[in-house]
PDB file of C-alpha atoms and ligand atoms in Angstrom:
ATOM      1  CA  UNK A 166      -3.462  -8.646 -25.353  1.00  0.00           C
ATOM      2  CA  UNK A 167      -6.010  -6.800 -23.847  1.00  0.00           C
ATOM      3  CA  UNK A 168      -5.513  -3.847 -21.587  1.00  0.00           C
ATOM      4  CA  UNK A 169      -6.983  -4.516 -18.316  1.00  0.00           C
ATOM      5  CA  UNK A 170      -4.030  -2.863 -15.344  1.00  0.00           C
ATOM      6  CA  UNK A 171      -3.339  -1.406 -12.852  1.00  0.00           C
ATOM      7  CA  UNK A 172      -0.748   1.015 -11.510  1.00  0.00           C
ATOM      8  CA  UNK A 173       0.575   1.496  -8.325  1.00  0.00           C
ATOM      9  CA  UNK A 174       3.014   3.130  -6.758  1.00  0.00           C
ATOM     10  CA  UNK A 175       3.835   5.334  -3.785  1.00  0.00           C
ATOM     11  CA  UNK A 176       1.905   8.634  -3.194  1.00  0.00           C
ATOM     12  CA  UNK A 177       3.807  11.325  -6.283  1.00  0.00           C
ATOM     13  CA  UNK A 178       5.244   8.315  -7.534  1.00  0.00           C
ATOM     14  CA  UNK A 179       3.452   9.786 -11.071  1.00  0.00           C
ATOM     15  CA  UNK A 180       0.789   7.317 -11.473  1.00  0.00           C
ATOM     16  CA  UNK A 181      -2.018  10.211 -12.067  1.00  0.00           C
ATOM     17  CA  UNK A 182       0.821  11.704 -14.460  1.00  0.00           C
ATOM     18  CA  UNK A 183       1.381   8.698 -16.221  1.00  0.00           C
ATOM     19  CA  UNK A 184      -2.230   7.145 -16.017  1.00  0.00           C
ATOM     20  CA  UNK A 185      -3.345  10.243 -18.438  1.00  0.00           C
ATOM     21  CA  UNK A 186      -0.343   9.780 -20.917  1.00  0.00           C
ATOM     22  CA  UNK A 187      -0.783   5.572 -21.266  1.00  0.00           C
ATOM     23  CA  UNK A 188      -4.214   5.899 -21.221  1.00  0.00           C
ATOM     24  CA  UNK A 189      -4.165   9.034 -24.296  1.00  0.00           C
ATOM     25  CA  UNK A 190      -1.872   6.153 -25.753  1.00  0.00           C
ATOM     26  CA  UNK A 191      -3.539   2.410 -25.250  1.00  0.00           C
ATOM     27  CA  UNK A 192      -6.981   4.374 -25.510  1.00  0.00           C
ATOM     28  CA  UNK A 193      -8.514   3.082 -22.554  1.00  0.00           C
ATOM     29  CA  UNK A 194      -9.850   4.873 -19.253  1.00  0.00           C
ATOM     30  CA  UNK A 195      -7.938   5.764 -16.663  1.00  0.00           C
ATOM     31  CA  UNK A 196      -9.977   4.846 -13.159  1.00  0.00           C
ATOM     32  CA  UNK A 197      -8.506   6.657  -9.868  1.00  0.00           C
ATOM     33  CA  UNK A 198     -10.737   6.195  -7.177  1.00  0.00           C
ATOM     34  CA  UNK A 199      -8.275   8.764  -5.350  1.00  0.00           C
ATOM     35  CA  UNK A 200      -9.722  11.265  -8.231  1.00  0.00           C
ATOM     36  CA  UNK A 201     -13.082   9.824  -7.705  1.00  0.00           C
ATOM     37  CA  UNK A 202     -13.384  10.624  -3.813  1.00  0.00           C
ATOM     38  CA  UNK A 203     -11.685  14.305  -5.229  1.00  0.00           C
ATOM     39  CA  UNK A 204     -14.383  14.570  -7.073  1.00  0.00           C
ATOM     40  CA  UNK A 205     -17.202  13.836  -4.913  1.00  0.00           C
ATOM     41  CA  UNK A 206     -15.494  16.210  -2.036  1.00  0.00           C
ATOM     42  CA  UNK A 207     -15.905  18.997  -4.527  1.00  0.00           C
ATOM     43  CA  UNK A 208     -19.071  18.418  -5.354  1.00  0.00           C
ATOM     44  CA  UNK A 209     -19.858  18.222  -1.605  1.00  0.00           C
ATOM     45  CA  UNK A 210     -22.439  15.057  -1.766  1.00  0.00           C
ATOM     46  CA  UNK A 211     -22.655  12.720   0.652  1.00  0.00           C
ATOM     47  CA  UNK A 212     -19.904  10.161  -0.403  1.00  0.00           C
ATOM     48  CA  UNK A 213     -17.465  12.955  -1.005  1.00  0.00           C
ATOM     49  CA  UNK A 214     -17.927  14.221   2.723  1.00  0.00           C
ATOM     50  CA  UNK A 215     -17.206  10.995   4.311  1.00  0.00           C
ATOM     51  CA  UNK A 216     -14.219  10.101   1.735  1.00  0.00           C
ATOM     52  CA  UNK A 217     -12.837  13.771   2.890  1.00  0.00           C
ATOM     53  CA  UNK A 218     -13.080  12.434   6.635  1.00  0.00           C
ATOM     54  CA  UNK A 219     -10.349  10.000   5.464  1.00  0.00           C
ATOM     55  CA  UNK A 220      -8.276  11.525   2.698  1.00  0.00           C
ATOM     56  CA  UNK A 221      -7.786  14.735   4.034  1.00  0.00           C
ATOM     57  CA  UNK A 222      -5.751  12.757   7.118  1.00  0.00           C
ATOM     58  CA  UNK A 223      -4.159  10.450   4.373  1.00  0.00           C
ATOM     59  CA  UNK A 224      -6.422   7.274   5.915  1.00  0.00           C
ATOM     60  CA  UNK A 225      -7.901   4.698   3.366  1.00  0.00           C
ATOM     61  CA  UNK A 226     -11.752   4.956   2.818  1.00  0.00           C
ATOM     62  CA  UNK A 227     -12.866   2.490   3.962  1.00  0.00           C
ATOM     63  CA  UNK A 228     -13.262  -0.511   1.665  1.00  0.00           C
ATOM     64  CA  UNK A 229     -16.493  -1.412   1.278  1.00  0.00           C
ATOM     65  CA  UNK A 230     -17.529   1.778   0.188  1.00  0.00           C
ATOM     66  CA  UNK A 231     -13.946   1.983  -2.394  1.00  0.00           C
ATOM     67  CA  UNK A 232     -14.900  -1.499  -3.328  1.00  0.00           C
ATOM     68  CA  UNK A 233     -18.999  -0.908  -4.115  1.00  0.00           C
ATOM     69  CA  UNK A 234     -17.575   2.702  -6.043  1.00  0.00           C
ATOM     70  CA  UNK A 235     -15.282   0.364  -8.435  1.00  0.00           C
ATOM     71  CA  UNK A 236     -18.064  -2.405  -9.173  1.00  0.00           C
ATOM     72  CA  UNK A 237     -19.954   0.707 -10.362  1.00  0.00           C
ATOM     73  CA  UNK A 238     -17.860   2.157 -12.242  1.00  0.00           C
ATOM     74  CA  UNK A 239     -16.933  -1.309 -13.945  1.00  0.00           C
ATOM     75  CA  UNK A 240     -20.802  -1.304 -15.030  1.00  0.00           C
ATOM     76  CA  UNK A 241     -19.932   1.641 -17.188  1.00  0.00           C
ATOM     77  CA  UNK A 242     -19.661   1.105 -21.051  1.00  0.00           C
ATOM     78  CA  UNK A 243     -16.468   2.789 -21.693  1.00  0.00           C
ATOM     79  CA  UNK A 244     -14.589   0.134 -19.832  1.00  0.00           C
ATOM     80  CA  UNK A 245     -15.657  -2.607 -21.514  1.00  0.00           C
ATOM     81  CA  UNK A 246     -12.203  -2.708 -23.969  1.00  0.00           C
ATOM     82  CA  UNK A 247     -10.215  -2.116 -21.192  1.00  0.00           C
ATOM     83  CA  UNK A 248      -8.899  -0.069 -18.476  1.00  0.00           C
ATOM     84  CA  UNK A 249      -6.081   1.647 -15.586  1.00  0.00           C
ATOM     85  CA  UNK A 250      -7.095   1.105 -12.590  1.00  0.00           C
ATOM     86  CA  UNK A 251      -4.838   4.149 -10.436  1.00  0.00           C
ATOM     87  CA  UNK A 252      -5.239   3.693  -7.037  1.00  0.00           C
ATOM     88  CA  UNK A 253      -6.600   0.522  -6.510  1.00  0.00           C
ATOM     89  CA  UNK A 254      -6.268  -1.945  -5.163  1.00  0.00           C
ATOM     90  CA  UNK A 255      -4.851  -0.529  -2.098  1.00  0.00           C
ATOM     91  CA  UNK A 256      -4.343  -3.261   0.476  1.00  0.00           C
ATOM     92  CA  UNK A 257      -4.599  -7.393   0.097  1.00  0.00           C
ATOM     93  CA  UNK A 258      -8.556  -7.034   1.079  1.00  0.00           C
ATOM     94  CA  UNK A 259      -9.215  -4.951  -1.969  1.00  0.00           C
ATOM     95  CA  UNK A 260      -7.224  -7.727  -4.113  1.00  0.00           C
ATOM     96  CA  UNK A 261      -9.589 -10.132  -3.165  1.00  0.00           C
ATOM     97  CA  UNK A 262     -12.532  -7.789  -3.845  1.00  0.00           C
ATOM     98  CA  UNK A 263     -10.881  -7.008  -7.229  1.00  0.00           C
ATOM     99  CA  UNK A 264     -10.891 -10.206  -8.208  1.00  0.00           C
ATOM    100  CA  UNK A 265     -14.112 -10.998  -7.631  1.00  0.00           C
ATOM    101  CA  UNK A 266     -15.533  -7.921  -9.509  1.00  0.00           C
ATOM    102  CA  UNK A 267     -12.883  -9.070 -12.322  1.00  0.00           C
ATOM    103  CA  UNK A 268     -14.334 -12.949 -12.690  1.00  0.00           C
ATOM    104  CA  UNK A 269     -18.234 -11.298 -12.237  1.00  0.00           C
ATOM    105  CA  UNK A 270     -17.176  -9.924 -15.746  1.00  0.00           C
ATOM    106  CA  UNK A 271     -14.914 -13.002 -16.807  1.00  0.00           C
ATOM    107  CA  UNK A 272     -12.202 -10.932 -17.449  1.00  0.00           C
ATOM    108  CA  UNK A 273      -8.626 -10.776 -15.702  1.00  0.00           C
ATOM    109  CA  UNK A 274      -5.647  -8.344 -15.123  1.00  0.00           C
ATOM    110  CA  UNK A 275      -3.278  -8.294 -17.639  1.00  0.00           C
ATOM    111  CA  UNK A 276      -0.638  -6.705 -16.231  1.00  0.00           C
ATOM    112  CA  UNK A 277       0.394  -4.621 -13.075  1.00  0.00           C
ATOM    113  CA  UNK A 278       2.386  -1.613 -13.614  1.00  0.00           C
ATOM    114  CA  UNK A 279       4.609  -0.921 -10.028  1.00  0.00           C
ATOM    115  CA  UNK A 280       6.168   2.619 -10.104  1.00  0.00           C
ATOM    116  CA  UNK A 281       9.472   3.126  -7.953  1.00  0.00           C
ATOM    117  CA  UNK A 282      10.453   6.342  -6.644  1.00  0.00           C
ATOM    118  CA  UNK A 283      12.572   6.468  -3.320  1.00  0.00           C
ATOM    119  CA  UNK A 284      10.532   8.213  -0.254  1.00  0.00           C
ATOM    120  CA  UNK A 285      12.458  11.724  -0.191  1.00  0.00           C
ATOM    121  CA  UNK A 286      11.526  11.908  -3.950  1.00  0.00           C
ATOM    122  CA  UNK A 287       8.190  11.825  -3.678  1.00  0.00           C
ATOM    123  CA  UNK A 288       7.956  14.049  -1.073  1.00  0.00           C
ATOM    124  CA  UNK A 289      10.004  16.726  -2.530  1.00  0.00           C
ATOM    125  CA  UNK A 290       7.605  15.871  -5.533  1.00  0.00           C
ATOM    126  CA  UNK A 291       4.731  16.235  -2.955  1.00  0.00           C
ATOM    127  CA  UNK A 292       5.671  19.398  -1.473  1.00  0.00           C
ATOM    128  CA  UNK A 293       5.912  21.258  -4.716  1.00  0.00           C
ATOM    129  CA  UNK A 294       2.331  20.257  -5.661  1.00  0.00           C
ATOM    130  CA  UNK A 295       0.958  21.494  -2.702  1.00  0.00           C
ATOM    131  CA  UNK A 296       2.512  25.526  -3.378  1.00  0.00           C
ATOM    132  CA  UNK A 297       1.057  24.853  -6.495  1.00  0.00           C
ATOM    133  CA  UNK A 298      -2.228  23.115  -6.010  1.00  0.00           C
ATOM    134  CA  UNK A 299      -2.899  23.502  -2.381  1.00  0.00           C
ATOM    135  CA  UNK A 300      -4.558  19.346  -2.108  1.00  0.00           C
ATOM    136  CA  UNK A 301      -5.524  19.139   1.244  1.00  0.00           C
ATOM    137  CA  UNK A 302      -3.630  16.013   1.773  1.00  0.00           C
ATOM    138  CA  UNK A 303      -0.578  17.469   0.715  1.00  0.00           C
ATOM    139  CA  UNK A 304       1.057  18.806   3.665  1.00  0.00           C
ATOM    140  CA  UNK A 305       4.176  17.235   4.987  1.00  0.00           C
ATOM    141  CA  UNK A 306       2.702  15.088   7.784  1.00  0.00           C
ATOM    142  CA  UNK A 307      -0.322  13.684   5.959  1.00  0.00           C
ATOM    143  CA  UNK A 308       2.141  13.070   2.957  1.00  0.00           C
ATOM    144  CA  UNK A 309       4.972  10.995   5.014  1.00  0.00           C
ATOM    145  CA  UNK A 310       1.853   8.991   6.638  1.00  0.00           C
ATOM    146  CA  UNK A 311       0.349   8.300   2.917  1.00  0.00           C
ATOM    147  CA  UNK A 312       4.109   7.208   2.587  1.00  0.00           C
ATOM    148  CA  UNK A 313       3.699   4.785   5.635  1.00  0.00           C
ATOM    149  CA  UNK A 314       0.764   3.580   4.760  1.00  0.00           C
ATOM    150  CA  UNK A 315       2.039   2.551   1.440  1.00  0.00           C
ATOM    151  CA  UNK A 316       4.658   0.766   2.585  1.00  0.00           C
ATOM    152  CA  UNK A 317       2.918  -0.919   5.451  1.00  0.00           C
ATOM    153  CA  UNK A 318      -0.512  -2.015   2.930  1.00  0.00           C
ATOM    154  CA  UNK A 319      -0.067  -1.604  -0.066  1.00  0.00           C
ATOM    155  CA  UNK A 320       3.269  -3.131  -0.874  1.00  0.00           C
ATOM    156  CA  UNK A 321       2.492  -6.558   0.194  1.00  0.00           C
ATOM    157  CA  UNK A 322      -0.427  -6.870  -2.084  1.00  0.00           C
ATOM    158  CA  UNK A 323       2.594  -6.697  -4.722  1.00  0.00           C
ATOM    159  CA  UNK A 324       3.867 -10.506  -3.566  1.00  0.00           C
ATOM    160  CA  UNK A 325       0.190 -11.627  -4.445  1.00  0.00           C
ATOM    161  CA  UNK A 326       0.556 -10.088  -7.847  1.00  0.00           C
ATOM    162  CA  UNK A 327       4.390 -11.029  -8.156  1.00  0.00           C
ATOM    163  CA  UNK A 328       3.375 -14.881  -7.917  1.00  0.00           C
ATOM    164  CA  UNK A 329       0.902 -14.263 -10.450  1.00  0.00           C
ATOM    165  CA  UNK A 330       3.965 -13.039 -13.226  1.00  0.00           C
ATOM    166  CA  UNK A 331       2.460  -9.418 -14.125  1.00  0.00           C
ATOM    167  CA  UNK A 332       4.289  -7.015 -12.151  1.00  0.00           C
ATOM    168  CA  UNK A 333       6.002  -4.790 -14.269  1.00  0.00           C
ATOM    169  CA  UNK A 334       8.846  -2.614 -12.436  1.00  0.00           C
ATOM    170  CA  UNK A 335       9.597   0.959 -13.801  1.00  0.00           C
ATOM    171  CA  UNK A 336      11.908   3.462 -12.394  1.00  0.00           C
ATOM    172  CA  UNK A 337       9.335   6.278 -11.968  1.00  0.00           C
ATOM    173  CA  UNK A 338      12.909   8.382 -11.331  1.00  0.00           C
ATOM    174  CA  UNK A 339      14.007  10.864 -14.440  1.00  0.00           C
ATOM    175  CA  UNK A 340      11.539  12.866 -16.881  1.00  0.00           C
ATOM    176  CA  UNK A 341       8.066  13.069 -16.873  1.00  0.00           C
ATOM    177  CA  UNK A 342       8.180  12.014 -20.804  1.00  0.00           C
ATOM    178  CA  UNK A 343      11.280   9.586 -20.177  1.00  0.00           C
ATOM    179  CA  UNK A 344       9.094   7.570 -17.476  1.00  0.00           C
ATOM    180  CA  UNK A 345       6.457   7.081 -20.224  1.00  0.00           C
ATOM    181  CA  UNK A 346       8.772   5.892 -22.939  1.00  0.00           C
ATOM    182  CA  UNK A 347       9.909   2.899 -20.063  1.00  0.00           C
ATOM    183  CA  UNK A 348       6.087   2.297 -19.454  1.00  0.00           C
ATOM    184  CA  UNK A 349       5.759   1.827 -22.911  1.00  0.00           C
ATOM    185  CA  UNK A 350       8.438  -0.345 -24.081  1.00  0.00           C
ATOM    186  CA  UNK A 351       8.125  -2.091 -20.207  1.00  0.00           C
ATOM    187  CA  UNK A 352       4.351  -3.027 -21.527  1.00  0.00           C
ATOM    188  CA  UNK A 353       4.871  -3.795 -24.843  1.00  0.00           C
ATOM    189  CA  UNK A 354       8.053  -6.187 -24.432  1.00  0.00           C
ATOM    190  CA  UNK A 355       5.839  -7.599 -21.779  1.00  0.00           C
ATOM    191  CA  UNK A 356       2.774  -7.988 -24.298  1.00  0.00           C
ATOM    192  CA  UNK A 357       5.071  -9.561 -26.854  1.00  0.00           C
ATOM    193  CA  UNK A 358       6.388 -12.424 -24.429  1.00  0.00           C
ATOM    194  CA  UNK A 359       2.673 -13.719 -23.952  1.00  0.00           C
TER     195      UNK A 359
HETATM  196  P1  AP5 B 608      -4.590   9.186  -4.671  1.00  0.00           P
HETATM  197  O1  AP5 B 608      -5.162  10.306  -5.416  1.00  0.00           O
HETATM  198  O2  AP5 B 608      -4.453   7.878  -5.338  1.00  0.00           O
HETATM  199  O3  AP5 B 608      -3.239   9.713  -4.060  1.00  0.00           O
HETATM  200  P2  AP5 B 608      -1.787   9.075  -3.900  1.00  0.00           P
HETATM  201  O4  AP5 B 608      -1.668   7.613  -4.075  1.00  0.00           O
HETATM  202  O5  AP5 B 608      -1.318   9.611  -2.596  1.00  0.00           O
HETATM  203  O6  AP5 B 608      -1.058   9.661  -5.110  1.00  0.00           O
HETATM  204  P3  AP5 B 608      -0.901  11.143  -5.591  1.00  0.00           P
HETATM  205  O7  AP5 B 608      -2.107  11.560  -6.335  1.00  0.00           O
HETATM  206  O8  AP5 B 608      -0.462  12.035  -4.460  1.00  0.00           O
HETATM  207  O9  AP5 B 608       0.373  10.985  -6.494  1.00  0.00           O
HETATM  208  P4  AP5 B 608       0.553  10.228  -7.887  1.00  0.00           P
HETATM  209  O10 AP5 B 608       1.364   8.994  -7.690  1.00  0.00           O
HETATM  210  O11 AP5 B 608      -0.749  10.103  -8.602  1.00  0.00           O
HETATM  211  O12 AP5 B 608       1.493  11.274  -8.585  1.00  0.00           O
HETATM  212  P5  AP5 B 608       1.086  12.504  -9.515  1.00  0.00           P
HETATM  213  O13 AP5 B 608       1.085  12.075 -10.920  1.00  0.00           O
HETATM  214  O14 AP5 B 608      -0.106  13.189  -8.956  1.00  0.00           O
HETATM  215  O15 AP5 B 608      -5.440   8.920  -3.348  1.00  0.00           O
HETATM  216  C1  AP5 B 608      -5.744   9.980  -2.477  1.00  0.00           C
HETATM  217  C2  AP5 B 608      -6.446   9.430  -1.246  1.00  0.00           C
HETATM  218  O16 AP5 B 608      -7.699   8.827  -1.638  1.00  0.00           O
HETATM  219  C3  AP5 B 608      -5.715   8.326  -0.495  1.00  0.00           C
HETATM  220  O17 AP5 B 608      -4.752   8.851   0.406  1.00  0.00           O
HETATM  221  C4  AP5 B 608      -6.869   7.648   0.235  1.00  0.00           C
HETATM  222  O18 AP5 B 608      -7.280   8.405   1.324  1.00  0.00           O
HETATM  223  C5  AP5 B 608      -7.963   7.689  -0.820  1.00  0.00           C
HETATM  224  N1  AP5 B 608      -7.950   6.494  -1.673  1.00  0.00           N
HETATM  225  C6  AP5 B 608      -7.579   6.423  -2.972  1.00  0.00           C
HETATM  226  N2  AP5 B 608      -7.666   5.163  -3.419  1.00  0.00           N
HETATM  227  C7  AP5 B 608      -8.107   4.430  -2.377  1.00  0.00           C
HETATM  228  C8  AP5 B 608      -8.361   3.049  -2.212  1.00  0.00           C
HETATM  229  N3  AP5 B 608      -8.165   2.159  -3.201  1.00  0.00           N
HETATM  230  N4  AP5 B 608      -8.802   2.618  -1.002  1.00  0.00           N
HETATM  231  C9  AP5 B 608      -9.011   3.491   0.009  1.00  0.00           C
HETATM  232  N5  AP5 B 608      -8.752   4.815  -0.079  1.00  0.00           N
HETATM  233  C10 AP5 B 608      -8.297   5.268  -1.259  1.00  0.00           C
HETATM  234  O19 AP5 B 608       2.396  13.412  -9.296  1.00  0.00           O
HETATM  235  C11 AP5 B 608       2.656  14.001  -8.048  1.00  0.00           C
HETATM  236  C12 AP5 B 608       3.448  15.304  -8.302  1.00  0.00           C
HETATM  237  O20 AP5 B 608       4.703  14.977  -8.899  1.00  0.00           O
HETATM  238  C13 AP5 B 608       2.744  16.253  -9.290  1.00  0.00           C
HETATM  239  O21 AP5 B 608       2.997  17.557  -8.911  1.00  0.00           O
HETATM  240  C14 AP5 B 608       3.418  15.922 -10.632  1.00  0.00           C
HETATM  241  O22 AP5 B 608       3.394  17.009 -11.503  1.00  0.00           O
HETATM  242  C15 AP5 B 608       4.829  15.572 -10.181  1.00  0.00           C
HETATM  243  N6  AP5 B 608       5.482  14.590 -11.057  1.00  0.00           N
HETATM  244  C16 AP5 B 608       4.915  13.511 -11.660  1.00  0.00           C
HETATM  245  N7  AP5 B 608       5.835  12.829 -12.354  1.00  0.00           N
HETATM  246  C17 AP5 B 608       7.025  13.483 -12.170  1.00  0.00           C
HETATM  247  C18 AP5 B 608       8.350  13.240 -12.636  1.00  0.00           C
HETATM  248  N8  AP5 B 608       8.647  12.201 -13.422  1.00  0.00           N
HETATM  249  N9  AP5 B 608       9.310  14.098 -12.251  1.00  0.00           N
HETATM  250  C19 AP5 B 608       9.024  15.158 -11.423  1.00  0.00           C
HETATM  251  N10 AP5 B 608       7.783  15.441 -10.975  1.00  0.00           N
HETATM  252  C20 AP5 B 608       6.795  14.595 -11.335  1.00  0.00           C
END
């Protein structure tokens, strides 16, 4: 099987954690638009001062401009053999979009990657980042309405995927290293039934 995902989960739920250890392993790129818009908001340009008008009050960019930033970074060469998509999609709009950019390529998602980890987890997870790392987005109001948004757009875009049969569902709950080892074996028992 190819490795074409995605993985989602709730804000902390560990996918930027976990996207750099399954990508290190599957050798493939991670792609988090989250860490793209970062990016662009340090470097102060144009895109990253409008994505900053959103993130930094835990509101989606808007999706035209995430959707346009993906098709791009598609075009790149390292992709080609695969990818983790972290991030996105992020509501049942982007899905759509996805799935266009996927057939424009003739390839399709292999497998979707869901991350659990109960609200109060994540934002004890959160709030510990934020002494640490100071992310704008990281205080305790924008966090629990990152939390709300996730639950009231991004989760349903899991029953589209669910009918499809490639939602994979890992406790994102215990060690940083144990979570990996259930990605793993999650992906590779999945692989092995195809
Ligand atoms: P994004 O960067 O995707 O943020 P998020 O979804 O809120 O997720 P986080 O980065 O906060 O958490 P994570 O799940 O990656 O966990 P992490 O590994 O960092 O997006 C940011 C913003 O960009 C969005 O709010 C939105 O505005 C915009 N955006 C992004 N994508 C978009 C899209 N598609 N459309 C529109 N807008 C979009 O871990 C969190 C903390 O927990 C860390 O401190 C980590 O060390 C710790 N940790 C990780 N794993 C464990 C563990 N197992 N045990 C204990 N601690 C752990």
């Amino acid at each position: 099987m190819s490795y074409r995902l995605l993985l989602v989960g709730p804000p902390g739920a560990g996918k930027g954690t976990q996207a750099e250890l399954l990508c290190e392993y599957l050798e493939i790129p991670a792609v988090s638009t989250g860490a793209i818009f970062r990016e662009h908001t340090a470097a102060g340009d144009e895109l990253g001062q409008l994505a900053d008008s959103f993130t930094s009050r835990g509101e989606l960019v808007p999706d035209d401009v995430t959707n346009r930033m993906v098709d791009v970074r598609l075009d790149c060469e390292d992709v080609t053999g695969g990818f983790l998509l972290d991030g996105y999609p992020r509501n049942v709009d982007q899905v759509h979009a996805l799935d266009r950019l996927l057939a424009a390529r003739n390839w399709t998602l292999d497998a979707v990657v869901l991350l659990h980890a109960d609200d109060e987890v994540v934002v004890e997870r959160l709030l510990g980042r934020a002494a640490t790392e100071g992310r704008k987005d990281d205080t305790e109001k924008v966090i629990r309405h990152r939390i709300a948004l996730y639950h009231e757009t991004t989760q349903p875009l899991l029953d589209l995927y669910r009918e499809r049969g490639i939602v994979l569902d890992v406790d994102g709950v215990g060690t940083v290293e144990e979570v990996a080892e259930r990605i793993r074996t999650t992906l590779e028992d999945f692989a092995a039934s195809r």
